[in-house]
CSV table of C-alpha atoms in Angstrom, one decimal:
chain,number,residue,atom,x,y,z
G,409,MET,CA,-50.3,-18.0,57.3
G,410,SER,CA,-48.2,-18.7,60.5
G,411,VAL,CA,-44.8,-17.7,61.8
G,412,GLY,CA,-42.1,-20.4,61.7
G,413,GLN,CA,-38.5,-20.6,62.6
G,414,TYR,CA,-35.9,-20.9,59.8
G,415,THR,CA,-32.3,-21.3,59.9
G,416,ARG,CA,-30.2,-19.2,57.6
G,417,PHE,CA,-29.1,-22.3,55.8
G,418,GLN,CA,-32.6,-23.1,55.0
G,419,LEU,CA,-33.2,-19.7,53.5
G,420,ALA,CA,-30.0,-19.8,51.6
G,421,HIS,CA,-30.5,-23.5,50.3
G,422,SER,CA,-34.1,-22.7,49.0
G,423,GLN,CA,-32.8,-19.5,47.1
G,424,LEU,CA,-29.9,-21.4,45.6
G,425,ASP,CA,-32.1,-24.3,44.6
G,426,ALA,CA,-34.5,-21.8,42.8
G,427,ALA,CA,-31.5,-19.9,41.2
G,428,ILE,CA,-30.2,-23.2,39.8
G,429,GLY,CA,-33.7,-24.1,38.6
G,430,LEU,CA,-34.2,-20.8,36.9
G,431,TYR,CA,-30.7,-21.1,35.3
G,432,VAL,CA,-30.8,-24.6,33.9
G,433,THR,CA,-34.3,-24.2,32.5
G,434,ASN,CA,-33.3,-20.9,31.0
G,435,ARG,CA,-36.5,-19.5,32.5
G,436,ASP,CA,-34.9,-16.4,34.0
G,437,ARG,CA,-31.2,-16.2,34.4
G,438,LEU,CA,-31.3,-12.6,35.4
G,439,SER,CA,-33.3,-13.5,38.6
G,440,ALA,CA,-30.9,-16.4,39.1
G,441,ILE,CA,-28.1,-13.9,39.7
G,442,THR,CA,-30.1,-12.1,42.3
G,443,LEU,CA,-31.1,-15.2,44.1
G,444,ALA,CA,-27.7,-16.8,44.1
G,445,GLY,CA,-26.2,-13.5,45.3
G,446,ALA,CA,-28.6,-13.4,48.2
G,447,ALA,CA,-27.9,-17.1,49.1
G,448,ASP,CA,-24.2,-16.5,48.9
G,449,VAL,CA,-24.4,-13.7,51.5
G,450,LEU,CA,-25.9,-16.2,54.0
G,451,LEU,CA,-23.6,-19.0,53.0
G,452,SER,CA,-20.4,-17.0,53.2
G,453,GLN,CA,-21.2,-16.1,56.8
G,454,LEU,CA,-22.2,-19.6,57.7
G,455,VAL,CA,-18.9,-20.9,56.4
G,456,LEU,CA,-17.1,-18.4,58.5
G,457,ARG,CA,-19.0,-19.6,61.5
G,458,THR,CA,-17.6,-23.1,61.0
G,459,GLY,CA,-14.1,-21.7,61.5
G,460,LYS,CA,-13.1,-22.0,57.8
G,461,PRO,CA,-12.3,-19.4,55.3
G,462,ASN,CA,-15.1,-18.7,52.9
G,463,PHE,CA,-14.7,-18.5,49.0
G,464,THR,CA,-13.9,-14.9,49.1
G,465,ASP,CA,-11.1,-15.3,51.7
G,466,ARG,CA,-9.6,-18.0,49.3
G,467,LEU,CA,-9.8,-15.6,46.5
G,468,ALA,CA,-8.1,-12.9,48.5
G,469,GLU,CA,-5.3,-15.2,49.3
G,470,LYS,CA,-4.6,-15.5,45.6
G,471,ASP,CA,-4.5,-11.7,45.2
G,472,VAL,CA,-1.6,-10.9,47.6
G,473,THR,CA,0.1,-7.7,46.8
G,474,SER,CA,3.8,-7.5,46.1
G,475,GLU,CA,4.2,-6.4,49.7
G,476,GLY,CA,2.7,-9.6,50.8
G,477,THR,CA,-0.6,-8.0,52.0
G,478,VAL,CA,-3.9,-10.0,51.6
G,479,PRO,CA,-6.6,-7.6,50.5
G,480,PRO,CA,-9.5,-7.2,52.9
G,481,ARG,CA,-12.5,-9.6,52.6
G,482,GLU,CA,-14.9,-6.8,52.0
G,483,VAL,CA,-12.8,-5.3,49.1
G,484,VAL,CA,-12.6,-8.6,47.3
G,485,GLY,CA,-16.2,-9.5,47.9
G,486,GLN,CA,-17.3,-6.1,46.6
G,487,LYS,CA,-15.2,-6.6,43.5
G,488,VAL,CA,-16.7,-9.9,42.8
G,489,ASN,CA,-20.2,-8.7,43.4
G,490,ASP,CA,-19.6,-5.7,41.1
G,491,THR,CA,-18.1,-8.0,38.3
G,492,LEU,CA,-21.3,-10.2,38.6
G,493,HIS,CA,-23.6,-7.1,38.8
G,494,ILE,CA,-25.2,-8.5,41.8
G,495,ASN,CA,-25.8,-5.1,43.5
G,496,GLN,CA,-26.9,-3.4,40.3
G,497,LEU,CA,-29.8,-5.8,40.1
G,498,LYS,CA,-31.1,-5.0,43.5
G,499,HIS,CA,-30.1,-1.3,44.0
G,500,PHE,CA,-30.6,1.7,42.0
G,501,ASP,CA,-29.1,4.6,43.6
G,502,ASP,CA,-29.6,8.3,42.8
G,503,GLY,CA,-27.5,9.3,39.8
G,504,ALA,CA,-26.9,5.8,38.6
G,505,GLU,CA,-27.3,4.9,34.9
G,506,GLU,CA,-30.8,3.6,33.9
G,507,VAL,CA,-29.2,1.1,31.4
G,508,ILE,CA,-26.5,-1.4,32.4
G,509,GLU,CA,-24.6,-3.9,30.3
G,510,LEU,CA,-23.9,-7.4,31.5
G,511,ASP,CA,-23.6,-10.9,30.0
G,512,VAL,CA,-26.6,-12.5,31.9
G,513,ASP,CA,-25.7,-16.2,31.2
G,514,GLU,CA,-22.1,-15.8,32.4
G,515,CYS,CA,-22.9,-13.7,35.5
G,516,ALA,CA,-25.7,-16.2,36.4
G,517,LEU,CA,-23.4,-19.2,36.1
G,518,ALA,CA,-20.6,-17.4,38.1
G,519,ALA,CA,-23.0,-16.3,40.8
G,520,ILE,CA,-24.2,-19.9,41.2
G,521,LEU,CA,-20.8,-21.4,41.2
G,522,LYS,CA,-19.7,-18.9,43.8
G,523,ALA,CA,-22.5,-19.7,46.1
G,524,LEU,CA,-22.0,-23.4,45.5
G,525,ALA,CA,-18.3,-23.1,46.5
G,526,ASN,CA,-19.5,-22.0,50.0
G,527,TYR,CA,-22.5,-24.3,50.0
G,528,VAL,CA,-20.5,-27.5,49.6
G,529,ASP,CA,-18.3,-26.4,52.6
G,530,LEU,CA,-21.4,-26.7,54.9
G,531,PRO,CA,-22.0,-30.2,56.3
G,532,GLU,CA,-25.8,-30.0,55.8
G,533,HIS,CA,-25.6,-29.3,52.0
G,534,ASP,CA,-27.7,-31.4,49.6
G,535,LYS,CA,-25.3,-33.5,47.6
G,536,ASN,CA,-27.9,-34.3,45.0
G,537,LEU,CA,-28.3,-30.7,44.1
G,538,VAL,CA,-24.6,-30.2,43.6
G,539,LEU,CA,-24.4,-33.5,41.6
G,540,ALA,CA,-27.3,-32.5,39.4
G,541,PHE,CA,-25.8,-29.1,38.6
G,542,LYS,CA,-22.4,-30.6,37.9
G,543,LEU,CA,-24.0,-33.1,35.5
G,544,TRP,CA,-26.0,-30.3,33.8
G,545,ILE,CA,-22.7,-28.4,33.3
G,546,ARG,CA,-21.0,-31.5,31.9
G,547,GLU,CA,-23.8,-32.1,29.4
G,548,ASN,CA,-24.5,-28.5,28.4
G,549,LEU,CA,-21.5,-26.3,28.6
G,550,ASP,CA,-18.7,-26.0,26.1
G,551,PRO,CA,-15.8,-28.1,27.3
G,552,LYS,CA,-13.3,-26.0,25.4
G,553,LYS,CA,-14.5,-22.9,27.3
G,554,TYR,CA,-15.4,-24.4,30.7
G,555,ASN,CA,-13.9,-26.9,33.0
G,556,VAL,CA,-16.9,-29.2,32.7
G,557,ASN,CA,-15.2,-32.2,34.3
G,558,CYS,CA,-13.9,-30.2,37.3
G,559,ASP,CA,-10.3,-31.4,36.4
G,560,SER,CA,-7.8,-29.7,38.7
G,561,ASN,CA,-5.2,-29.8,35.8
G,562,TRP,CA,-7.5,-28.1,33.4
G,563,THR,CA,-6.4,-24.6,32.2
G,564,ALA,CA,-8.6,-21.9,30.9
G,565,PRO,CA,-8.2,-21.0,27.2
G,566,PRO,CA,-6.6,-17.6,26.4
G,567,GLU,CA,-9.2,-14.8,26.2
G,568,ALA,CA,-10.1,-13.8,22.6
W,1035,MET,CA,-23.3,-8.7,26.4
W,1036,GLN,CA,-26.8,-7.3,26.8
W,1037,ARG,CA,-28.0,-3.8,27.5
W,1038,LEU,CA,-30.8,-3.8,30.1
W,1039,HIS,CA,-32.9,-0.9,31.2
W,1040,ARG,CA,-33.6,-1.0,35.0
W,1041,THR,CA,-37.3,-1.3,34.0
W,1042,ASP,CA,-36.6,-4.6,32.2
W,1043,ILE,CA,-34.6,-5.8,35.2
W,1044,ALA,CA,-37.4,-4.9,37.7
W,1045,ARG,CA,-40.1,-6.4,35.5
W,1046,ARG,CA,-38.2,-9.7,35.0
W,1047,GLN,CA,-37.5,-10.1,38.7
W,1048,LEU,CA,-41.1,-9.2,39.6
W,1049,GLU,CA,-42.6,-11.4,37.0
W,1050,THR,CA,-40.7,-14.3,38.1
W,1051,ALA,CA,-41.6,-13.6,41.8
W,1052,VAL,CA,-45.4,-13.6,40.8
W,1053,GLU,CA,-45.0,-16.8,38.9
W,1054,LEU,CA,-43.1,-18.6,41.8
W,1055,PHE,CA,-45.7,-17.3,44.2
W,1056,LEU,CA,-48.7,-18.4,42.2
W,1057,GLN,CA,-47.3,-21.8,41.5
W,1058,GLY,CA,-46.8,-22.3,45.2
W,1059,LEU,CA,-43.0,-22.5,44.8
W,1060,ASP,CA,-40.3,-21.2,47.1
W,1061,ARG,CA,-41.5,-18.1,49.2
W,1062,SER,CA,-38.0,-17.1,50.2
W,1063,SER,CA,-37.1,-16.5,46.5
W,1064,VAL,CA,-40.4,-14.6,46.1
W,1065,ILE,CA,-39.4,-12.3,49.0
W,1066,THR,CA,-35.9,-11.7,47.6
W,1067,LEU,CA,-36.9,-11.1,44.0
W,1068,ALA,CA,-39.8,-8.8,45.0
W,1069,GLY,CA,-37.5,-6.9,47.4
W,1070,ALA,CA,-34.9,-6.4,44.6
W,1071,ALA,CA,-37.6,-5.3,42.1
W,1072,SER,CA,-39.0,-2.9,44.7
W,1073,ASN,CA,-35.7,-1.3,45.3
W,1074,VAL,CA,-35.3,-0.6,41.5
W,1075,LEU,CA,-39.0,0.5,41.1
W,1076,ASP,CA,-38.7,2.8,43.9
W,1077,SER,CA,-36.1,4.9,42.1
W,1078,LEU,CA,-37.9,4.7,38.8
W,1079,VAL,CA,-41.2,6.0,40.4
W,1080,ARG,CA,-39.4,8.9,41.9
W,1081,ARG,CA,-37.6,9.7,38.6
W,1082,ALA,CA,-41.0,9.8,37.1
W,1083,GLY,CA,-42.1,12.4,39.5
W,1084,LYS,CA,-44.6,10.1,41.2
W,1085,GLU,CA,-45.0,9.0,44.8
W,1086,PRO,CA,-43.4,5.6,45.5
W,1087,PHE,CA,-44.9,3.1,48.1
W,1088,VAL,CA,-42.4,4.0,50.7
W,1089,ASP,CA,-43.2,7.7,50.8
W,1090,TYR,CA,-47.0,6.8,50.8
W,1091,ALA,CA,-46.3,4.6,53.8
W,1092,ARG,CA,-44.5,7.5,55.4
W,1093,ARG,CA,-47.6,9.7,55.0
W,1094,VAL,CA,-49.8,7.0,56.5
W,1095,HIS,CA,-47.4,6.9,59.4
W,1096,ASP,CA,-47.6,10.6,59.9
W,1097,HIS,CA,-51.5,10.4,59.9
W,1098,VAL,CA,-51.8,7.3,62.1
W,1099,VAL,CA,-48.8,7.6,64.5
W,1100,GLY,CA,-47.7,11.1,64.0
W,1101,GLY,CA,-44.4,12.3,62.6
W,1102,THR,CA,-42.8,11.4,59.3
W,1103,PRO,CA,-40.0,8.9,59.6
W,1104,LYS,CA,-36.9,9.3,57.7
W,1105,ARG,CA,-37.1,7.8,54.2
W,1106,ARG,CA,-34.1,5.5,54.4
W,1107,SER,CA,-34.8,4.2,57.9
W,1108,TYR,CA,-38.5,3.5,57.1
W,1109,ALA,CA,-37.6,1.8,53.9
W,1110,HIS,CA,-35.3,-0.4,55.9
W,1111,HIS,CA,-38.0,-1.0,58.5
W,1112,ILE,CA,-40.3,-2.2,55.8
W,1113,ASP,CA,-37.7,-4.5,54.4
W,1114,VAL,CA,-37.3,-6.0,57.9
W,1115,LYS,CA,-41.0,-6.4,58.2
W,1116,LEU,CA,-41.3,-8.1,54.8
W,1117,GLY,CA,-38.5,-10.6,55.5
W,1118,VAL,CA,-36.3,-9.1,52.9
W,1119,VAL,CA,-33.4,-8.3,55.2
W,1120,ALA,CA,-33.3,-11.8,56.7
W,1121,HIS,CA,-32.9,-13.3,53.3
W,1122,LYS,CA,-29.9,-11.1,52.1
W,1123,HIS,CA,-28.1,-9.7,55.1
W,1124,PHE,CA,-26.3,-11.8,57.8
W,1125,ALA,CA,-23.9,-9.8,60.1
W,1126,PRO,CA,-21.5,-11.8,62.3
W,1127,THR,CA,-23.5,-11.0,65.4
W,1128,ASP,CA,-26.9,-11.9,63.8
W,1129,PRO,CA,-28.7,-15.0,65.1
W,1130,ASP,CA,-28.7,-18.1,63.0
W,1131,VAL,CA,-32.4,-18.7,63.4
W,1132,VAL,CA,-35.0,-16.3,62.3
W,1133,GLU,CA,-38.8,-16.1,62.8
W,1134,LEU,CA,-40.7,-15.4,59.6
W,1135,ASP,CA,-44.1,-15.8,58.2
W,1136,LEU,CA,-43.0,-16.7,54.8
W,1137,GLU,CA,-46.5,-17.0,53.2
W,1138,LYS,CA,-47.6,-13.6,54.4
W,1139,GLN,CA,-44.3,-11.8,53.8
W,1140,ALA,CA,-44.1,-13.1,50.3
W,1141,ALA,CA,-47.7,-11.9,49.5
W,1142,ASP,CA,-46.9,-8.5,51.2
W,1143,ALA,CA,-43.6,-8.2,49.4
W,1144,LEU,CA,-45.3,-8.7,46.1
W,1145,ALA,CA,-48.0,-6.1,47.0
W,1146,ARG,CA,-45.3,-3.4,47.7
W,1147,ALA,CA,-43.6,-4.2,44.4
W,1148,ILE,CA,-46.8,-4.3,42.3
W,1149,ALA,CA,-47.9,-1.0,43.9
W,1150,ASP,CA,-44.8,0.8,42.4
W,1151,TYR,CA,-44.9,-1.2,39.2
W,1152,THR,CA,-48.5,-0.3,38.5
W,1153,ALA,CA,-47.8,3.3,39.2
W,1154,LEU,CA,-45.5,3.4,36.2
W,1155,TYR,CA,-46.9,0.7,33.8
W,1156,GLY,CA,-50.5,0.1,34.7
W,1157,GLN,CA,-52.4,-3.1,35.4
W,1158,ASN,CA,-52.6,-4.7,32.0
W,1159,GLU,CA,-49.7,-7.1,31.9
W,1160,PRO,CA,-50.8,-10.7,32.5
W,1161,PHE,CA,-48.4,-11.2,35.5
W,1162,VAL,CA,-49.8,-8.0,37.2
W,1163,LYS,CA,-53.4,-9.1,36.5
W,1164,ALA,CA,-52.8,-12.5,37.9
W,1165,TYR,CA,-51.4,-11.1,41.1
W,1166,LEU,CA,-54.2,-8.6,41.6
W,1167,GLN,CA,-56.8,-11.3,41.0
W,1168,TRP,CA,-55.2,-13.5,43.5
W,1169,ALA,CA,-55.0,-10.7,46.1
W,1170,TRP,CA,-58.6,-9.7,45.4
W,1171,GLY,CA,-59.7,-13.3,46.1
W,1172,HIS,CA,-57.4,-14.1,49.0
W,1173,THR,CA,-57.6,-10.8,50.9
W,1174,ASP,CA,-61.3,-10.3,50.7
W,1175,GLY,CA,-61.2,-7.5,48.2
W,1176,PRO,CA,-64.9,-6.5,48.6
W,1177,ALA,CA,-64.4,-5.9,52.4
W,1178,GLN,CA,-61.2,-4.1,51.8
W,1179,MET,CA,-63.0,-1.7,49.4
W,1180,GLU,CA,-65.7,-1.2,52.0
W,1181,SER,CA,-63.3,-0.3,54.7
W,1182,PHE,CA,-61.5,2.0,52.3
W,1183,LYS,CA,-64.4,4.3,52.4
W,1184,SER,CA,-63.5,5.3,55.9
W,1185,VAL,CA,-60.0,6.2,54.9
W,1186,PRO,CA,-59.5,10.1,54.9
W,1187,ALA,CA,-59.5,11.6,51.5
W,1188,LYS,CA,-55.9,12.7,51.6
W,1189,LEU,CA,-54.7,9.1,52.1
W,1190,ARG,CA,-56.9,7.6,49.5
W,1191,LYS,CA,-54.6,8.4,46.7
W,1192,THR,CA,-50.8,8.4,46.2
W,1193,ARG,CA,-49.4,11.6,44.8
W,1194,ARG,CA,-49.3,11.0,41.0
């Protein structure tokens, strides 16, 4: 056992890599949410340090109010984290419900994709990891429901 | 949509953390998953009217150093020591490079989570037994039990 120096990118990469492994093997998609969520915290800040907007900023720009105001990054980030139940899996505050409802598969996929959106914006990212996950998506997800070919003209089907 | 009790969430995260650890896989993911499980278990232990790891550690601090630290700040201090914070928080002013002992911190993060888990559910599940057997063999269990005899009686047990 010894102390070593690690960049935040290394910590984020290894957690994202593990999250993808747990997801594609269906070993534990719940834990994939937690790991992708933690990785994304680091990746989001790393993207900002390159001088570029991160994924949350790009979402916020699409959520401009009728007065032309862009919602704050923190508000949009919190909303996304709540939607994906990221905080509920790592916090259990006094008074909170003991039972929660979530679609584990959907949340895990979305949490990984959100982290990947920031990951690919960093120059040191592992292209093979991204390609492998995209290939897995193409081979395993329903093309009627998901944009499995990453087609920019693809439109989501209406919600049932 | 699935309904999950917090117990199931903590168990799944902790079981996967133990599995990754014992298979020699990513230590960063072990730390994050054990940290998330600990947060959930801490509340569950308190709701069961028992003493969680953090409060036991505060009693030890009082005995060894003097004074009982505030619960929230001591819990955060433990998270920092275990490397949990470095893996999931990254403020704009934080350094990009961190010093960690991933091997030791992963083992210790598991020890904290297992302590709270066993307080609620015992030691009979295979993943709990597997971790305890590893800990016994790798941290010189017999020597620890010997030194435990010199621990004051009031610190030998948590309040259960």
